[in-house]
PDB file of C-alpha atoms in Angstrom:
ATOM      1  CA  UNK P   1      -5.082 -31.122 -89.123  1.00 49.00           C
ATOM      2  CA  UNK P   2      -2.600 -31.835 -86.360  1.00 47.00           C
ATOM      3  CA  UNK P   3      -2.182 -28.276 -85.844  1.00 47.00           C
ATOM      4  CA  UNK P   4      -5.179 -27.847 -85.001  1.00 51.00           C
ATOM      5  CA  UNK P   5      -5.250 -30.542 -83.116  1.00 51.00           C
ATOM      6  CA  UNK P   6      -2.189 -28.961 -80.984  1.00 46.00           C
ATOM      7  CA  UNK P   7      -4.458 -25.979 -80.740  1.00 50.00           C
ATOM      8  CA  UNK P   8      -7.337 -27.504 -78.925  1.00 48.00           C
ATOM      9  CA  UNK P   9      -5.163 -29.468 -76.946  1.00 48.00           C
ATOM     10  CA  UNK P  10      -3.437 -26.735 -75.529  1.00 47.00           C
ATOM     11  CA  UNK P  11      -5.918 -24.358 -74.737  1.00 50.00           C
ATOM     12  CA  UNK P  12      -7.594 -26.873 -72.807  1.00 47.00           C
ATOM     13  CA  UNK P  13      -5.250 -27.747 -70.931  1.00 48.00           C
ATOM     14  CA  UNK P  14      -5.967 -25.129 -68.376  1.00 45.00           C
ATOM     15  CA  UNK P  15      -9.482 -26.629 -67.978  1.00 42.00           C
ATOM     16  CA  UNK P  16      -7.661 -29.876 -66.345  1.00 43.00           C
ATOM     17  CA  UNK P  17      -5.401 -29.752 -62.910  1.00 41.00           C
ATOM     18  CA  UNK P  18      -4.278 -32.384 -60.472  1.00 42.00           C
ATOM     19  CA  UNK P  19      -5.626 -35.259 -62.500  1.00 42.00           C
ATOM     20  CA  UNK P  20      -9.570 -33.887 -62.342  1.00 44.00           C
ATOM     21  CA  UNK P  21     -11.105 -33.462 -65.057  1.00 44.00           C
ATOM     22  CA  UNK P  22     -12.866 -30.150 -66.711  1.00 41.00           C
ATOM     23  CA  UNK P  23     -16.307 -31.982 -67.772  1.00 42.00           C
ATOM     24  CA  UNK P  24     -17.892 -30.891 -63.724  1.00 40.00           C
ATOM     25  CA  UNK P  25     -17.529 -27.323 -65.123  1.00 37.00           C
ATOM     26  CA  UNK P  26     -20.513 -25.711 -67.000  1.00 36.00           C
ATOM     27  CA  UNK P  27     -18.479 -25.148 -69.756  1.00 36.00           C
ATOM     28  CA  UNK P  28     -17.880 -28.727 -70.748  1.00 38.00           C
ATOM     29  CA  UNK P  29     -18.785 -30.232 -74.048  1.00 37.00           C
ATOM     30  CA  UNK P  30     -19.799 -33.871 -73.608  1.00 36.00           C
ATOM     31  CA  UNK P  31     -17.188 -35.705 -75.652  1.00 37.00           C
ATOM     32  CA  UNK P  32     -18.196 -37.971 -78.617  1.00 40.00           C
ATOM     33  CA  UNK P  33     -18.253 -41.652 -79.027  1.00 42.00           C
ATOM     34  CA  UNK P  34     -17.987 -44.007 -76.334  1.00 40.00           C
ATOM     35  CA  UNK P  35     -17.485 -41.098 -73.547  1.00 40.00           C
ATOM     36  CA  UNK P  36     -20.107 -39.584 -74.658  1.00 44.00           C
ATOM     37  CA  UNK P  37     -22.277 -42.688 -74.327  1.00 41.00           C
ATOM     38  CA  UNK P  38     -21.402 -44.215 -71.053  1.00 41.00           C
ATOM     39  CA  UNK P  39     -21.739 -40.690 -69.704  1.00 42.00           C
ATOM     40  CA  UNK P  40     -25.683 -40.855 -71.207  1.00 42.00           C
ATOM     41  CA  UNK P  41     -26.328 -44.146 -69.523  1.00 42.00           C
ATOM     42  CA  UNK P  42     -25.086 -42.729 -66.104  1.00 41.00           C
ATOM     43  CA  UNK P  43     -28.227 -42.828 -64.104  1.00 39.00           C
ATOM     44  CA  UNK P  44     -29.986 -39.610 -62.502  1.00 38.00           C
ATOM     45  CA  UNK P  45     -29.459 -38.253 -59.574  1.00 38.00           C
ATOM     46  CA  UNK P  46     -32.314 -38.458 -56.112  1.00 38.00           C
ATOM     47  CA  UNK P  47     -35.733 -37.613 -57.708  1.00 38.00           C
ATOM     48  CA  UNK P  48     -36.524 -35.044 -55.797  1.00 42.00           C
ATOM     49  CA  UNK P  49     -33.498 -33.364 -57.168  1.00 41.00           C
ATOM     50  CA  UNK P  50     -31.153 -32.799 -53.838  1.00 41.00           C
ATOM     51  CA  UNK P  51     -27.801 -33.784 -53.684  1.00 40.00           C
ATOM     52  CA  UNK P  52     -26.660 -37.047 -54.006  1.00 43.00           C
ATOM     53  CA  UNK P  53     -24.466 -39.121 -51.199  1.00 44.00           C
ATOM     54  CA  UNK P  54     -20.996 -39.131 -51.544  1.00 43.00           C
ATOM     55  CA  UNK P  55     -19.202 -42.251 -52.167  1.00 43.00           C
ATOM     56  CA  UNK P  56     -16.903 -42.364 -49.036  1.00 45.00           C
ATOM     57  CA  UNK P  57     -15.721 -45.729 -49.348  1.00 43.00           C
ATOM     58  CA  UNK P  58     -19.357 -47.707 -47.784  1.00 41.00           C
ATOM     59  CA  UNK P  59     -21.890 -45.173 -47.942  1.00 51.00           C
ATOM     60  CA  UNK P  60     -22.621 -45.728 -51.455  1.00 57.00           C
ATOM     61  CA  UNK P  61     -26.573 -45.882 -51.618  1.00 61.00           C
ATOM     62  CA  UNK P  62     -28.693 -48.013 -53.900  1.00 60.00           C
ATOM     63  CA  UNK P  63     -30.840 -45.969 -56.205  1.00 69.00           C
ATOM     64  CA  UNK P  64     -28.810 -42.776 -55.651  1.00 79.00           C
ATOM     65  CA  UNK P  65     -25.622 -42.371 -58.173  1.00 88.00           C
ATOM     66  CA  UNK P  66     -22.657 -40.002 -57.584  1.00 88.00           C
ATOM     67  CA  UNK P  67     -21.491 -38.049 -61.146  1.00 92.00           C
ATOM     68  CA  UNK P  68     -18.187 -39.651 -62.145  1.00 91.00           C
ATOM     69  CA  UNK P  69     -15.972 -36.996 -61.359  1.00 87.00           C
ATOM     70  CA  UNK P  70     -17.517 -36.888 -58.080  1.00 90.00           C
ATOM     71  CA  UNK P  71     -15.983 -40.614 -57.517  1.00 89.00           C
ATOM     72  CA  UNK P  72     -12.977 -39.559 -59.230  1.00 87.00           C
ATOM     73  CA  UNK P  73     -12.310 -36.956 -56.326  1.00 86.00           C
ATOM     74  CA  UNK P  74     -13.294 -38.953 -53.689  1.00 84.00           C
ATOM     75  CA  UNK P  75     -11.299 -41.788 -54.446  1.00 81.00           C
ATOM     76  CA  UNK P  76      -9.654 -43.008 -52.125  1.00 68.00           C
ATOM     77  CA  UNK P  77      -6.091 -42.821 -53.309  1.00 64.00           C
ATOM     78  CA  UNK P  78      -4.611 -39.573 -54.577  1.00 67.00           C
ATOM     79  CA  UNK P  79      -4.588 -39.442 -58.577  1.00 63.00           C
ATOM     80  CA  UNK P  80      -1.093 -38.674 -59.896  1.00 62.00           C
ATOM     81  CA  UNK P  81      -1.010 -34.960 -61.135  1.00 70.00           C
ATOM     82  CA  UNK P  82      -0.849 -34.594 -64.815  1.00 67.00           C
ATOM     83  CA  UNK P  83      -1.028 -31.968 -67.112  1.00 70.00           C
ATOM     84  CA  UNK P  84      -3.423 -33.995 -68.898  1.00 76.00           C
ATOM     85  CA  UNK P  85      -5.247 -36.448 -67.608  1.00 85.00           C
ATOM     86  CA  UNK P  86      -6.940 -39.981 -69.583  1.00 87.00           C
ATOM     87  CA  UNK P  87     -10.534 -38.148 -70.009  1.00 88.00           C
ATOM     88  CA  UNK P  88      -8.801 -35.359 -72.007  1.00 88.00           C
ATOM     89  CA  UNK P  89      -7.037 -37.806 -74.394  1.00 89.00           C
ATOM     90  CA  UNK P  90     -10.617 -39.228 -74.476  1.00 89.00           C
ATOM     91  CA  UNK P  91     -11.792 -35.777 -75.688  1.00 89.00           C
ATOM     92  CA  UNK P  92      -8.391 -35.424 -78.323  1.00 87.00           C
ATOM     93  CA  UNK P  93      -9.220 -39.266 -79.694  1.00 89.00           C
ATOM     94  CA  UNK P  94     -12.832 -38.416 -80.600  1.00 89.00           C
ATOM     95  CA  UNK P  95     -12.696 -34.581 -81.604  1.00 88.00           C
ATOM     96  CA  UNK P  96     -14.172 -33.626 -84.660  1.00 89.00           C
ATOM     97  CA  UNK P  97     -10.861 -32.736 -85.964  1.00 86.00           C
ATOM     98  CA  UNK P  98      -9.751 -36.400 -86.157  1.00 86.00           C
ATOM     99  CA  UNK P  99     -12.782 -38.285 -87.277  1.00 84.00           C
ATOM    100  CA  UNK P 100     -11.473 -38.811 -90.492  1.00 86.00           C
ATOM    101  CA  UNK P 101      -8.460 -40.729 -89.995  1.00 87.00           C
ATOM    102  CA  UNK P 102      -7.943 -43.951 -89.050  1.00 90.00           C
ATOM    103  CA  UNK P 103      -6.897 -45.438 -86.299  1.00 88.00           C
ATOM    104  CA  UNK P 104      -3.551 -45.591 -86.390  1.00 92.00           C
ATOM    105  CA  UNK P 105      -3.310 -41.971 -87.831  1.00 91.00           C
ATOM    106  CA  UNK P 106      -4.979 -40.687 -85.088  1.00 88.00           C
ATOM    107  CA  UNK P 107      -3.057 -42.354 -82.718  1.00 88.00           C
ATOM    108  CA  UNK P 108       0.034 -40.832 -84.015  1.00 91.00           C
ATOM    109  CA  UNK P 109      -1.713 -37.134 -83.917  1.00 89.00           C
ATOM    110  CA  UNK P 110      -2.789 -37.731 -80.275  1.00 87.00           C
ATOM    111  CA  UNK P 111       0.842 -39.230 -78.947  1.00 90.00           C
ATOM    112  CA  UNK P 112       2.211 -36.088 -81.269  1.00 89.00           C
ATOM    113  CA  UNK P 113       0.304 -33.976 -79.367  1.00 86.00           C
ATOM    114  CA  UNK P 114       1.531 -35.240 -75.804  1.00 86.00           C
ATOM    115  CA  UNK P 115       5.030 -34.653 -77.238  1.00 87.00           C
ATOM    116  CA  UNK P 116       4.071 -30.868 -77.313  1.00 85.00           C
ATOM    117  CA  UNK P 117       2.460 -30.626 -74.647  1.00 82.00           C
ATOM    118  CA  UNK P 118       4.652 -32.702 -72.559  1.00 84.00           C
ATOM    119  CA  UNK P 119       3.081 -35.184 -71.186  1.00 83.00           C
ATOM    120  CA  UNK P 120       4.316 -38.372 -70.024  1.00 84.00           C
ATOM    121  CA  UNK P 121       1.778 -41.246 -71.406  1.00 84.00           C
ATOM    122  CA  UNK P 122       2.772 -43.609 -68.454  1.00 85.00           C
ATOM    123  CA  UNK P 123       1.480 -41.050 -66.472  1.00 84.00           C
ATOM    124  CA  UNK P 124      -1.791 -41.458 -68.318  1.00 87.00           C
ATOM    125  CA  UNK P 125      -1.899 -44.719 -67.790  1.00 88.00           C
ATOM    126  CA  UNK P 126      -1.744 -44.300 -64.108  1.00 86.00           C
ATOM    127  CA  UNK P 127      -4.258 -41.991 -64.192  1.00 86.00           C
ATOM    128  CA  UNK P 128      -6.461 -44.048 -66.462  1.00 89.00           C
ATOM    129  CA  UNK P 129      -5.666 -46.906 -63.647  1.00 90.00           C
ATOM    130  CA  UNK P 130      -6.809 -44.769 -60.646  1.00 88.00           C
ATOM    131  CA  UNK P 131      -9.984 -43.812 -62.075  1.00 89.00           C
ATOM    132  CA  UNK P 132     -11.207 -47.367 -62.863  1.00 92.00           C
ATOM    133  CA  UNK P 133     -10.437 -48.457 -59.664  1.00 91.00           C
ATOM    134  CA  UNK P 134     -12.154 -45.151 -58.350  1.00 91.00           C
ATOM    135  CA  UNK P 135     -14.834 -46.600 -60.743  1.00 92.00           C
ATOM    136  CA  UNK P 136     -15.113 -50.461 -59.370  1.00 93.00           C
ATOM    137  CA  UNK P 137     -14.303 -49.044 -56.168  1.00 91.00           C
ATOM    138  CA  UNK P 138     -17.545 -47.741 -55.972  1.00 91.00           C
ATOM    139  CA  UNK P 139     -19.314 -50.483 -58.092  1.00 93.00           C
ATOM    140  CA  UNK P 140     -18.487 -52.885 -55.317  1.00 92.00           C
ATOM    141  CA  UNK P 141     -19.834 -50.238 -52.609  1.00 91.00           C
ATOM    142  CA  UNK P 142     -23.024 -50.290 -54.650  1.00 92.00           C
ATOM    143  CA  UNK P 143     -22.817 -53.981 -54.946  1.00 93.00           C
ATOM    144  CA  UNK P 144     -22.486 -54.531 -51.187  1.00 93.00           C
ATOM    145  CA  UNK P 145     -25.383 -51.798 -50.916  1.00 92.00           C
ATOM    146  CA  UNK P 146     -27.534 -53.767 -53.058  1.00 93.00           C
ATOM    147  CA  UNK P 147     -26.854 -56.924 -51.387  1.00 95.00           C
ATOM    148  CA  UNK P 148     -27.868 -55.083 -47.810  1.00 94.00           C
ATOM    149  CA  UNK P 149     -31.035 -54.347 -49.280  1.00 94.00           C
ATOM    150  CA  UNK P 150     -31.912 -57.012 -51.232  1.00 95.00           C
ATOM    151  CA  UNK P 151     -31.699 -59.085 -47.798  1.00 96.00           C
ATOM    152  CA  UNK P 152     -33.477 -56.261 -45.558  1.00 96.00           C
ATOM    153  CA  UNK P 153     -36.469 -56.487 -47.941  1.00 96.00           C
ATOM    154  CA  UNK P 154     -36.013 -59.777 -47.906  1.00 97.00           C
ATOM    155  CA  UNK P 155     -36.672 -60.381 -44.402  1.00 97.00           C
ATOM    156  CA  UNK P 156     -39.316 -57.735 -44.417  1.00 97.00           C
ATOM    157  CA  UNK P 157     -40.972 -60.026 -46.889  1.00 97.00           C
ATOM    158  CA  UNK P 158     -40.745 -62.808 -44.589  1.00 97.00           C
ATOM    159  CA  UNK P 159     -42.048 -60.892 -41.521  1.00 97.00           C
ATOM    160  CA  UNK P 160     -45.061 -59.659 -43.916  1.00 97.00           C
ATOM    161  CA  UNK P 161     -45.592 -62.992 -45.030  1.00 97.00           C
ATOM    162  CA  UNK P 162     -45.971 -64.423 -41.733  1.00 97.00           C
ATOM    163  CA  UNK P 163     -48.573 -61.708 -40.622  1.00 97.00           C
ATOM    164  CA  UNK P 164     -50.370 -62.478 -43.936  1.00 96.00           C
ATOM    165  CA  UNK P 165     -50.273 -66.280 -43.290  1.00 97.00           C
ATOM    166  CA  UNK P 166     -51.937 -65.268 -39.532  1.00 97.00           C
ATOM    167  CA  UNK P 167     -54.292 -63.037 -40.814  1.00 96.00           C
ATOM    168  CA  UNK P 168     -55.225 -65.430 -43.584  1.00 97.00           C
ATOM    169  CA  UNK P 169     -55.574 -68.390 -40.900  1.00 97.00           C
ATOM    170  CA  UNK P 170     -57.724 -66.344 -38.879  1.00 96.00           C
ATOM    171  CA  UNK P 171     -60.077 -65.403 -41.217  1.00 97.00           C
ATOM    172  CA  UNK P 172     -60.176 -68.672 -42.995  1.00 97.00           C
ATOM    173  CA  UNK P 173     -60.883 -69.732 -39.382  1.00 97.00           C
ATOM    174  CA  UNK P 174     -63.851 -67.094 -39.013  1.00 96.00           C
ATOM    175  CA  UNK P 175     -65.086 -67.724 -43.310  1.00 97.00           C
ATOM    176  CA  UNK P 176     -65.352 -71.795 -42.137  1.00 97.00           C
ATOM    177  CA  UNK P 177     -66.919 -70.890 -38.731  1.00 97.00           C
ATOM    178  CA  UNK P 178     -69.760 -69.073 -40.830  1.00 97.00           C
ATOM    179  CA  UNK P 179     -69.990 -72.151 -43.522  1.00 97.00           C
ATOM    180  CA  UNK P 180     -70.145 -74.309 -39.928  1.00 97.00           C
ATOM    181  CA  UNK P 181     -72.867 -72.125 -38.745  1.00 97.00           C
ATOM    182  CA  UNK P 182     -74.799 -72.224 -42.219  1.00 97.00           C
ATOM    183  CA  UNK P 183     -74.746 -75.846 -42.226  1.00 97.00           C
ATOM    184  CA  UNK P 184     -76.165 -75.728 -38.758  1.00 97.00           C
ATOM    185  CA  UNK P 185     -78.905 -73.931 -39.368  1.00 97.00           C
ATOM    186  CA  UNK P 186     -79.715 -75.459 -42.551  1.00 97.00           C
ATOM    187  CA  UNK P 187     -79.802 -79.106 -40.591  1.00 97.00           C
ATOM    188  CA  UNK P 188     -81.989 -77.492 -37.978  1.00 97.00           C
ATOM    189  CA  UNK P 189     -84.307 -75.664 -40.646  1.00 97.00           C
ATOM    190  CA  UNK P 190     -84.222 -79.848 -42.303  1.00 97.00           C
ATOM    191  CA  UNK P 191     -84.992 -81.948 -38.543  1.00 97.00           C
ATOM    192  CA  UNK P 192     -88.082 -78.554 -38.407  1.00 96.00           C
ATOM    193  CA  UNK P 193     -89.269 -79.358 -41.426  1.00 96.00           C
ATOM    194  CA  UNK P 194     -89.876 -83.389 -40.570  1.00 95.00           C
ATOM    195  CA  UNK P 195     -91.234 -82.343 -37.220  1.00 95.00           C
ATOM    196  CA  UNK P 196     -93.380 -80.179 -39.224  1.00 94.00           C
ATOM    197  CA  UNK P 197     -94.355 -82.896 -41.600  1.00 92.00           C
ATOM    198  CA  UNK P 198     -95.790 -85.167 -38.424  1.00 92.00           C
ATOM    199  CA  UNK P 199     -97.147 -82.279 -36.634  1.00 92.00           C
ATOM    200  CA  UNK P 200     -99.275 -81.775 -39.961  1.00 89.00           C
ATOM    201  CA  UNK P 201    -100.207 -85.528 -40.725  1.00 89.00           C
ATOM    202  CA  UNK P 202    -101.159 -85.765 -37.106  1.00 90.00           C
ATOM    203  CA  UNK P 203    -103.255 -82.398 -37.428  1.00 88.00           C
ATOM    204  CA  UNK P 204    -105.016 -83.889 -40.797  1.00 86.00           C
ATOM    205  CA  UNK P 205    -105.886 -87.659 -38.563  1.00 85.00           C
ATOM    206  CA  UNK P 206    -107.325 -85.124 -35.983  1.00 88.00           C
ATOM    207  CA  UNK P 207    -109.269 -83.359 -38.360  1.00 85.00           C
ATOM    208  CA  UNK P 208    -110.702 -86.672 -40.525  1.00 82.00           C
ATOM    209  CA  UNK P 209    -112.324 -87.585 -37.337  1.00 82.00           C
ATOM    210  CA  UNK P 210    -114.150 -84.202 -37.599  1.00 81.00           C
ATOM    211  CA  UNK P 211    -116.088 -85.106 -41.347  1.00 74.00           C
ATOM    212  CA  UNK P 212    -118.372 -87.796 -42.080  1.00 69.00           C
ATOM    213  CA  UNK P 213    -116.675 -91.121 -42.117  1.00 61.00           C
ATOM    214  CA  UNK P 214    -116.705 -91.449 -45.529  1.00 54.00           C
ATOM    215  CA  UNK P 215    -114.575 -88.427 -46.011  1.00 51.00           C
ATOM    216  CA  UNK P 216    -112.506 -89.298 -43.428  1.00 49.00           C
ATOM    217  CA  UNK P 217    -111.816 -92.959 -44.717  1.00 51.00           C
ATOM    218  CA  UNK P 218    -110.780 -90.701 -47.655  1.00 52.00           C
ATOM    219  CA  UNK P 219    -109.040 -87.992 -46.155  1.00 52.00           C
ATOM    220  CA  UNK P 220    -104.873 -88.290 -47.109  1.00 61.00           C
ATOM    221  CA  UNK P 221    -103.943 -84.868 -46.036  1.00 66.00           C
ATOM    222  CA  UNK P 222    -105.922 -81.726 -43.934  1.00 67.00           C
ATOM    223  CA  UNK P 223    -105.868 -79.952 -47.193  1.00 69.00           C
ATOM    224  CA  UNK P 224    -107.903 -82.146 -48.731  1.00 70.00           C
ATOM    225  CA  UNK P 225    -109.981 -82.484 -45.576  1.00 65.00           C
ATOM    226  CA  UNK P 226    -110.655 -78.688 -44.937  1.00 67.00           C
ATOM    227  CA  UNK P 227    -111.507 -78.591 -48.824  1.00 66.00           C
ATOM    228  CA  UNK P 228    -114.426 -81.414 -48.178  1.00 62.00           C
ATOM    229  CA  UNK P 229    -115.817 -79.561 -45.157  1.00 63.00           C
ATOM    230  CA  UNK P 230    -115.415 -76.250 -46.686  1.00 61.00           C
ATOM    231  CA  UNK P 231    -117.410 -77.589 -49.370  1.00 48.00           C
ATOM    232  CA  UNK P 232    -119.950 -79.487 -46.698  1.00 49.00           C
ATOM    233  CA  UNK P 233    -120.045 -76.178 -44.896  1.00 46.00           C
ATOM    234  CA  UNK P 234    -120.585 -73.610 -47.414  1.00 44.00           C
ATOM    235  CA  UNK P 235    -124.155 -75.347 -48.193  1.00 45.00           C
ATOM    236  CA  UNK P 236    -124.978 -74.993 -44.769  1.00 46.00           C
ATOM    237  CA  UNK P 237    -124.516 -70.991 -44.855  1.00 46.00           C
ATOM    238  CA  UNK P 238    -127.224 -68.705 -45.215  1.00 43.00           C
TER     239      UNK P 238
END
């Protein structure tokens, strides 16, 4: 087991120089475990499928994610060189050739396998140091990135809000105008309709004092008028 171990370990270790790591290649075998998984959650590159911005430091874009090892090599402190760096002891601690031990066996196959190989583990810890600062590094650029455009859309809001608030005013202004106008007319249409009334009872008095005075003692309304001299008058037709 740990010589096989030893095995993979060392012929990988040409896939790994200057603290970068081999897993930008197209050769590289995503790693099991939790690697494996935070390297699945990494979000996808632009959409449209061109290249992504590099993080330089405060160019870091919302929406658009550098790979890791892209932050790893653009940190902005130099790495220390190691013949091995953390993400390959990442790779030794979850390889299939040590998933059956425990813990603490494994830990003594993967320092074992250091020994060999000569590697230094403070030296991994340095290099496990530089990359999560590489990593928050650029978590605070995308923080500060977020924050920018949380408060540009923010104020866009605001700006579009006002405009909706004067559009809404002036149409509220032209919906009442036509309610006003409406009610106008409808009060106009009303003071017609009593002029009407009088013009027609005075029309009906006028026309009573055309029929015999009986009828027109009688007469309430020209309807009822016209209807007694249409009466009257048909008998008088030939």
């Amino acid at each position: 087991m740990l010589k096989r171990l030893f095995h993979f370990s060392l012929n990988e270790d040409d896939a790994s120089s200057n603290g970068s790591h081999r897993n930008g290649s197209a050769g590289h075998r995503t790693s099991q475990g939790a690697v494996a998984r935070a390297k699945e959650d990494r979000l996808p590159l632009e959409p449209d499928g061109g290249p992504a911005p590099r993080p330089d430091g405060a160019a870091a874009v919302v929406g658009h994610f550098v790979p890791f090892e892209e932050i790893y090599r653009n940190a902005s402190f130099k790495q220390p060189k190691v013949a091995y760096d953390i993400l390959k002891v990442a790779e030794m601690v979850h390889s299939p050739h040590v998933s059956g031990l425990s813990l603490e066996a494994k830990r003594c196959a993967v320092l074992m396998a250091l020994d060999v190989a000569g590697v230094e583990t403070e030296d991994l810890l340095q290099d496990a140091m530089a990359r999560q600062r590489a990593l928050n590094d650029y978590e605070e650029a995308l923080q500060n990135s977020l924050r920018e455009f949380e408060a540009n859309k923010n104020r866009e809001n605001t700006e579009i809000q006002a405009e909706l608030d004067r559009l809404t005013a002036r149409y509220m202004a032209r919906i009442q105008g036509n309610v006003d106008e409406v009610a106008r007319q409808q009060d106009a249409y009303v003071a017609w309709q009593k002029e009407k009334q009088q013009e027609s009872q005075c029309i009906a008095e006028a026309a009573s004092f055309c029929t015999p005075q009986s009828n027109a003692s009688n007469a309430n309304s020209l309807s009822s008028v016209l209807v007694r001299c249409g009466v009257e008058a048909a008998g008088k037709r030939p």
